[in-house]
Short mmCIF file of C-alpha atoms in Angstrom, two decimals:
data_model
loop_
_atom_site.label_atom_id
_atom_site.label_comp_id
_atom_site.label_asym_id
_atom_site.label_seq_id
_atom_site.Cartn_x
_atom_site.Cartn_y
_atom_site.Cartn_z
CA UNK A 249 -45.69 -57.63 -136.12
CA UNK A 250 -43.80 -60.45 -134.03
CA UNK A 251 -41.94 -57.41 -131.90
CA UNK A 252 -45.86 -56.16 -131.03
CA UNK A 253 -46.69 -59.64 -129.91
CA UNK A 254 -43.65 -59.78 -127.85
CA UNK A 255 -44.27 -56.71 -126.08
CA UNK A 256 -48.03 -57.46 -125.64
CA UNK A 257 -47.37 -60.68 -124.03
CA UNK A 258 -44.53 -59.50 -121.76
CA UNK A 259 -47.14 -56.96 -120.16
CA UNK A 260 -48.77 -60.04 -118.36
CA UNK A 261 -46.95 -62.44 -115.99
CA UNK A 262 -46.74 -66.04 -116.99
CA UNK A 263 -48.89 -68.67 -115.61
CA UNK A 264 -45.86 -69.68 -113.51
CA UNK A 265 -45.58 -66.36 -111.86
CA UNK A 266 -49.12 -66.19 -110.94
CA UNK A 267 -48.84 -69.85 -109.18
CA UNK A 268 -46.00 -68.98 -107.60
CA UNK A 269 -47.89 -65.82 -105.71
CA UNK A 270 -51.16 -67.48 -105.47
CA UNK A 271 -52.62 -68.22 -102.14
CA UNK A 272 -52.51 -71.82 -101.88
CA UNK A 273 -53.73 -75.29 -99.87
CA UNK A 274 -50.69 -74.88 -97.90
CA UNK A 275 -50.60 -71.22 -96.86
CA UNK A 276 -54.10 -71.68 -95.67
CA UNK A 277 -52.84 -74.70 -93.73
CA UNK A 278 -50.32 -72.54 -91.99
CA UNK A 279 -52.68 -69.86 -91.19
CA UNK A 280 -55.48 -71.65 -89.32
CA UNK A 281 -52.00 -73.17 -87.56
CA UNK A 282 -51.21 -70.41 -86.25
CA UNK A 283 -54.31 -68.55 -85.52
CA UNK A 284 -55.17 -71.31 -83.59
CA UNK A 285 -51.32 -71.82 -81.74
CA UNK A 286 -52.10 -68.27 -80.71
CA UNK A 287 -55.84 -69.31 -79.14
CA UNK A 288 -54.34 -72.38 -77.30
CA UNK A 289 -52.28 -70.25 -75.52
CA UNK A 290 -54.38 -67.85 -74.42
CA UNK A 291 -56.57 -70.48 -72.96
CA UNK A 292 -53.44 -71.91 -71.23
CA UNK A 293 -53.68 -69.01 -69.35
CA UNK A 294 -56.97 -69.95 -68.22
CA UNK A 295 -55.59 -73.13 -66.88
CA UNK A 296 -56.74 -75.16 -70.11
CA UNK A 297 -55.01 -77.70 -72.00
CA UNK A 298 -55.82 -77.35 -76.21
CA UNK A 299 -55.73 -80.36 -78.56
CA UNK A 300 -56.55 -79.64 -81.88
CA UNK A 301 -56.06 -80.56 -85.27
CA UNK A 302 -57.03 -78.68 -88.91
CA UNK A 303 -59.00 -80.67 -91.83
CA UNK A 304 -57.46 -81.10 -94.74
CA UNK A 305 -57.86 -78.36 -97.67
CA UNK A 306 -58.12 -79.25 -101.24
CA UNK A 307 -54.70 -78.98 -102.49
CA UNK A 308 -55.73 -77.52 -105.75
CA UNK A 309 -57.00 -74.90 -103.89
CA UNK A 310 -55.31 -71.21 -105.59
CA UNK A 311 -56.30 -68.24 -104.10
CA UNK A 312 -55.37 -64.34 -104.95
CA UNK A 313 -52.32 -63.17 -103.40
CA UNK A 314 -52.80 -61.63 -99.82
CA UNK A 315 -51.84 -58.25 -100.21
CA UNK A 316 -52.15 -57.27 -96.23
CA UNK A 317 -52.70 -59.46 -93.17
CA UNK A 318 -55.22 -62.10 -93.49
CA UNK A 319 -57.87 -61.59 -90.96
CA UNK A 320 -58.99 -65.11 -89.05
CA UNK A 321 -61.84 -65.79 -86.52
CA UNK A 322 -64.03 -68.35 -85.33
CA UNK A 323 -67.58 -69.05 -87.28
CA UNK A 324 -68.92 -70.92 -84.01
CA UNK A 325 -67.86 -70.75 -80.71
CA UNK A 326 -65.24 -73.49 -79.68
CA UNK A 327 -65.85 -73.73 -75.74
CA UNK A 328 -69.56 -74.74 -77.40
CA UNK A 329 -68.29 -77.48 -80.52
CA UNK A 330 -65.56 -79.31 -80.83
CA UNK A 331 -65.73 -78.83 -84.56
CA UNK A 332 -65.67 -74.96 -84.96
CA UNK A 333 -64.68 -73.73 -88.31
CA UNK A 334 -62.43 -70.97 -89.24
CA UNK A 335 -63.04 -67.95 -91.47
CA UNK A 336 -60.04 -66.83 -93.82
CA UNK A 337 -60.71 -63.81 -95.38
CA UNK A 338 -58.40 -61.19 -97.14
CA UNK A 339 -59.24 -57.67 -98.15
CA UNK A 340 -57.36 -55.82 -101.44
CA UNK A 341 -58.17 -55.73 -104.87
CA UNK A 342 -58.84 -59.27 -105.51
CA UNK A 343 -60.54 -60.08 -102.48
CA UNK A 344 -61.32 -63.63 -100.93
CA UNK A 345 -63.21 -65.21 -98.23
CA UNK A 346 -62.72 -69.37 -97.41
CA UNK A 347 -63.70 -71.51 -94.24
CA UNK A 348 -61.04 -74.43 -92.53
CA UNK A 349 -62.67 -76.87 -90.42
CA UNK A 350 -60.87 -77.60 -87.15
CA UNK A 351 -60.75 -80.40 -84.07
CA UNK A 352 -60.55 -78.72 -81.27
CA UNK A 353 -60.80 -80.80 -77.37
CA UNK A 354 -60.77 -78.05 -74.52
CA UNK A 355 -59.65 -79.82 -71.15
CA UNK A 356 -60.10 -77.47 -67.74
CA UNK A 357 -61.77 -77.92 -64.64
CA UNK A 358 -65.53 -78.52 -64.41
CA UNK A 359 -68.04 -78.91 -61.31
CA UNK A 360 -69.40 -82.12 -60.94
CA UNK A 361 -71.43 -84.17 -59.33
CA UNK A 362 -69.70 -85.57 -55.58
CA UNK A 363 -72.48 -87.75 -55.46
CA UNK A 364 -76.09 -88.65 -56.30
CA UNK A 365 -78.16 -86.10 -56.52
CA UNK A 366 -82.38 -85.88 -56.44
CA UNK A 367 -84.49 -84.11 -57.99
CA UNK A 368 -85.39 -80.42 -56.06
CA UNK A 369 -81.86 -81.03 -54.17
CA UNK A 370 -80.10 -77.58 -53.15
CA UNK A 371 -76.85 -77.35 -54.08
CA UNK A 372 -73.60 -76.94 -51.09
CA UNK A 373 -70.29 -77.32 -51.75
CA UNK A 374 -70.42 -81.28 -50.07
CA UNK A 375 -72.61 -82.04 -52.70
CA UNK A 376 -69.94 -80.59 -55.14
CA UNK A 377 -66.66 -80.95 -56.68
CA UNK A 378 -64.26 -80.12 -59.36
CA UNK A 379 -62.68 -82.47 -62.18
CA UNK A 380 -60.64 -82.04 -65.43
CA UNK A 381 -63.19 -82.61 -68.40
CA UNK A 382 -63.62 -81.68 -71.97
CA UNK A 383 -65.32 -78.59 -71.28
CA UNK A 384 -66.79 -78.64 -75.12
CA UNK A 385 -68.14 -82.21 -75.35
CA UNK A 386 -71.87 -80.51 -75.17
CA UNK A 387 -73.46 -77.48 -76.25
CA UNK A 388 -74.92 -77.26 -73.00
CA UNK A 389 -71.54 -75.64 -71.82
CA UNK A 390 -70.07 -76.35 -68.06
CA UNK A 391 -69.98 -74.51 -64.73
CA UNK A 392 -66.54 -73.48 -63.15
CA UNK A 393 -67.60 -71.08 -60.58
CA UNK A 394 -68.93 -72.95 -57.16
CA UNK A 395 -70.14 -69.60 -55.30
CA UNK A 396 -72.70 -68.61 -58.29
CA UNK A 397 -74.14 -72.06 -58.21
CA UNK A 398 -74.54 -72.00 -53.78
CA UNK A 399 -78.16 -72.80 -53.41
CA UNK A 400 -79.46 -73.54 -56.70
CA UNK A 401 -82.14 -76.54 -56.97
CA UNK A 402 -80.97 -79.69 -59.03
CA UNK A 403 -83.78 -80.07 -62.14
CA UNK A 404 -83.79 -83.85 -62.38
CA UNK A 405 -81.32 -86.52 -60.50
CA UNK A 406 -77.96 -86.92 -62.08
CA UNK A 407 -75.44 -89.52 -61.09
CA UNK A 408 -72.04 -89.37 -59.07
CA UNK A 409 -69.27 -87.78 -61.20
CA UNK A 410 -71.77 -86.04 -63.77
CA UNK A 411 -70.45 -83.10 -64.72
CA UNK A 412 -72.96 -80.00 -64.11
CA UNK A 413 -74.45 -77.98 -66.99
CA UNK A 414 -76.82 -74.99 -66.67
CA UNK A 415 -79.99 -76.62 -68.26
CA UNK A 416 -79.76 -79.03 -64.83
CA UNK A 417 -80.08 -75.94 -62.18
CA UNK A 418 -83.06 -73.88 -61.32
CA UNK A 419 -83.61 -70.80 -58.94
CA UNK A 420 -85.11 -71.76 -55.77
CA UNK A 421 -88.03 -70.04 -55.69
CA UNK A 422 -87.56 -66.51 -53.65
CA UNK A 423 -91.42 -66.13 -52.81
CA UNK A 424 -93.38 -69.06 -51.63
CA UNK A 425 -97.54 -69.39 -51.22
CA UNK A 426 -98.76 -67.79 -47.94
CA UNK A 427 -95.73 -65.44 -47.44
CA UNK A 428 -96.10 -61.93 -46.57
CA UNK A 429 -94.50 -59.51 -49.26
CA UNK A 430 -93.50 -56.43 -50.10
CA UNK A 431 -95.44 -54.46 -52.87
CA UNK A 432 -93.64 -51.94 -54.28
CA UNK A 433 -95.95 -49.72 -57.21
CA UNK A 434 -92.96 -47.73 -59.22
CA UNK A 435 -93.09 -45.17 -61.62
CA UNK A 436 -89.48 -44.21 -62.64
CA UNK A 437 -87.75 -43.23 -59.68
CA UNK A 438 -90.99 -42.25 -57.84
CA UNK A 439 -92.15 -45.46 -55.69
CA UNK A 440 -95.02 -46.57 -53.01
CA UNK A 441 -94.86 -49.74 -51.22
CA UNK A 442 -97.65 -51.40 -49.09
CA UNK A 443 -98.07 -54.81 -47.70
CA UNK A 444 -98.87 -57.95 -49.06
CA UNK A 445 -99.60 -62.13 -49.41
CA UNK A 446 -98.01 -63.95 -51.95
CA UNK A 447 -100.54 -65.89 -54.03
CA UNK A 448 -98.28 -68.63 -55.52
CA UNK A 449 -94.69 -69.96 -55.37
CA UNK A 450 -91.90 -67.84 -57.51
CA UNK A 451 -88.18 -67.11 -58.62
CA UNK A 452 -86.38 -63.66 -58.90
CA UNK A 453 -87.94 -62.35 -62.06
CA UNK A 454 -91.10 -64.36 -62.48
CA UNK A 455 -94.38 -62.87 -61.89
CA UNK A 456 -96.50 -64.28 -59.27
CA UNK A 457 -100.22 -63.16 -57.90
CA UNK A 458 -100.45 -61.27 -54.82
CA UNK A 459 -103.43 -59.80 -52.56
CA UNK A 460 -102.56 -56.81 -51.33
CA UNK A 461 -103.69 -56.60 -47.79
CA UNK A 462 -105.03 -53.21 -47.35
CA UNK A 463 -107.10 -53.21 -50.53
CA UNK A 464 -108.06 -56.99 -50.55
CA UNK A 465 -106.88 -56.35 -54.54
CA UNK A 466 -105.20 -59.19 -56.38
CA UNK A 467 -102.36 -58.31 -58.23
CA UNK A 468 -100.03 -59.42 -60.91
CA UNK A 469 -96.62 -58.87 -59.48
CA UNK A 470 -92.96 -59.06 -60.62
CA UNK A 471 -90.38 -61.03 -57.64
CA UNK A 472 -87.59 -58.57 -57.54
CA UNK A 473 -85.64 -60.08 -54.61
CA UNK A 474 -86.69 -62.63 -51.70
CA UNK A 475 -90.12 -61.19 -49.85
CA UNK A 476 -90.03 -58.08 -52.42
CA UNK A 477 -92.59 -57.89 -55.60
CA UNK A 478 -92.88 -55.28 -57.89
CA UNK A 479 -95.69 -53.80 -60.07
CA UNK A 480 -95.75 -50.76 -62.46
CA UNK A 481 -97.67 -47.46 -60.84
CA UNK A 482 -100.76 -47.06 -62.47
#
């Protein structure tokens, strides 16, 4: 009977073995180091300088062994939060899934504010200029791009050195009240245009009343580009 229980027993590792494979508060430490080492510099390639720091992990954490390569990816996007957590997850017969919370302060240049602007203000590059900043202090997110922003209207006045975020610009309006228009009716790639008066002030891709002046007909119209409106063929 004891040589039985001897063989039984040596079938399973011993608690020691098992702790010795496990996955553990450490590994996971290293992991999220790494994964984000390897993120910090790709985005030194963008010019960016990375700060960041992981949160601690319960150290009684034990895990499965990893059989394969751990998979690791951002829950939330980190040029949005400087708090984005990590998902750890590992495939195989004893599968596992865990978050890591991370610190993460993304530094690279930003437009800003040259000086003080008003309210309805259009935007030229004097008005403009560029500054290091932590481009994920706010949701909001940053502009980096000067030509896409040329000639956009400022939504409310900001203050010298504020850095510029996309909820503060508007489109200038491409059709204003009283101008003569383009009406183009469309059906697929079939078209007619005829002439006519805007009713009403309006951006590319807002709709705005029209009269079309050889009908007299007011219409609903779609802005398509600057002096161009467009409305489905009936």
């Amino acid at each position: 009977m004891r040589t039985l229980l001897f063989l039984t027993l040596s079938l399973f590792p011993s608690a020691s073995i098992f702790a010795e494979q496990a996955t553990t508060a450490s590994d996971i430490q290293q992991m999220a180091e790494r994964f984000l080492q390897t993120w910090a510099d790709k985005q030194q390639q963008l010019n960016r300088r990375i700060e960041y720091q992981i949160g601690n992990v319960d150290r009684r954490l034990k895990l499965a062994p990893c059989e394969g390569e751990p998979e690791l990816s951002f829950v939330s996007d980190p040029l949005r939060t400087p708090s984005p957590s990590i998902l750890i997850s590992c495939a195989g017969e004893r599968p596992w899934r865990m978050y890591a919370t991370a610190s993460v302060e993304i530094y690279g240049s930003a437009i800003v504010a040259a000086r003080p602007l008003t309210r309805g203000e259009r935007l030229t590059s004097a008005a403009l200029t560029t500054s290091e900043v932590q481009l994920n202090a706010s949701r909001r997110g940053t502009l980096t791009d000067m030509q896409t922003i040329q000639g956009m209207m400022i939504r409310r006045p900001v203050k010298t050195g504020t850095v510029l975020t996309p909820d503060l610009l508007e489109a200038p309006d491409a059709i204003e009240r009283g101008d003569h228009v383009i009406i183009v009716a469309r059906s697929g790639s079939f078209s007619v245009s005829s002439r006519g008066k805007a009713l009403g002030n309006a951006s590319i891709g807002e709709q705005v009343l029209v009269e079309n002046l050889r009908s007299a007909r007011t219409l609903k119209a779609t802005v398509v580009a600057p002096g161009r409106v467009e409305i489905p063929m009936q």
